[in-house]
XYZ file of C-alpha atoms in Angstrom:
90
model
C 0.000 0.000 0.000
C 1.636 3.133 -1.378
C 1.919 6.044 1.716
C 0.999 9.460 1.062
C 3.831 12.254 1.478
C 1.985 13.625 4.592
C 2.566 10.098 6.224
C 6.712 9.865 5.296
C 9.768 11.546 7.265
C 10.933 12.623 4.347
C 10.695 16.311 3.151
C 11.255 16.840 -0.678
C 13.585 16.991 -2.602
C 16.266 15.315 0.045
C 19.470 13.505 -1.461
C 18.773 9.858 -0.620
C 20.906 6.596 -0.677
C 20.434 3.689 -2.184
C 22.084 0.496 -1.835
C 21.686 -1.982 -4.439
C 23.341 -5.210 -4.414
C 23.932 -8.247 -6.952
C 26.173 -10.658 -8.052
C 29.277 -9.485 -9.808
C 28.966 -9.399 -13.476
C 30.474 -7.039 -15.809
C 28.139 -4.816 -16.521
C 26.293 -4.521 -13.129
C 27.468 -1.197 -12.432
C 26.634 0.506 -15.277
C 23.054 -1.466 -15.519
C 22.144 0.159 -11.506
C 23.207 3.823 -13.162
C 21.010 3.185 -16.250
C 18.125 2.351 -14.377
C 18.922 5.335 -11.580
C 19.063 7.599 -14.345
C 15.650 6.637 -15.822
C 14.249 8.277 -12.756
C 16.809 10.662 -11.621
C 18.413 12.089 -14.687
C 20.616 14.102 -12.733
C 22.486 11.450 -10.935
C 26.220 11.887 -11.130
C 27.810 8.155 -11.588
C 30.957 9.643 -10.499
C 29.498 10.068 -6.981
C 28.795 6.326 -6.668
C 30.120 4.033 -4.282
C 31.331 0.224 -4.931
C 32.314 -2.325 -2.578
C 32.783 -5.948 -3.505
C 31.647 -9.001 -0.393
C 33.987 -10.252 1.447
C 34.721 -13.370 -1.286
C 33.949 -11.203 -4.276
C 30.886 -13.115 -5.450
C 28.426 -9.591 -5.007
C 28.683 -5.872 -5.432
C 27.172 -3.286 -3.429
C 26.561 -0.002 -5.341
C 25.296 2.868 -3.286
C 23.578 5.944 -5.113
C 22.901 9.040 -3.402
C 20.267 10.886 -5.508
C 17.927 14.229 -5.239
C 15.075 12.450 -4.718
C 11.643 15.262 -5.303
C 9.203 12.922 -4.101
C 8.194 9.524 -2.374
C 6.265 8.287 -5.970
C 10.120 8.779 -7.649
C 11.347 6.546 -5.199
C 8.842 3.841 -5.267
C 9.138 3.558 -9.339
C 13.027 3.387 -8.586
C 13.100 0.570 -6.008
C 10.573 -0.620 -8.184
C 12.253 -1.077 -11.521
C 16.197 -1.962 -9.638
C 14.026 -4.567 -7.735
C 12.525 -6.083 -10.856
C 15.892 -6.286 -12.674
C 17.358 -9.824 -12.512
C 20.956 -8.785 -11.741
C 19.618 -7.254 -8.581
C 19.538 -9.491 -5.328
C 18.646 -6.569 -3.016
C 17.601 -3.064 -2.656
C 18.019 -0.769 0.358
């Protein structure tokens, strides 16, 4: 059930991480900025963290974006969740 704005924490537009992780594949990086981008076309990749697991199976990229409302982050955890690269989404 979605939550209206008056219900969130949040006041807009906040910069807001998020964590995605998935298994380590080539192009995994660049696939979490393309979809970012989609709904924050101002995102700077070269503000994005990486970090590898401990046994280099996964990668954890974290992207901090202006985010101008809680319906732009629902379609983005959305669409990084539905991706089949992605494990998880924080």
């Amino acid at each position: 059930m979605p939550i209206a704005n008056e219900q969130t924490l949040l006041s807009y537009p906040t910069d807001f991480p998020i964590k995605v992780m998935g298994r380590k594949e080539a192009r995994f990086a660049h696939t979490v900025v393309s979809i970012v981008r989609r709904h924050a076309p101002d995102f700077d990749a070269a503000t994005m963290e990486l970090r590898p697991s401990r046994q280099g199976n996964y990668l954890s990229v974290t992207c901090t974006i202006r985010a101008h409302s809680r319906e732009q982050l629902d379609a983005l955890y959305k669409d990084l969740c539905d991706h089949p690269s992605v494990v998880m989404v924080l």
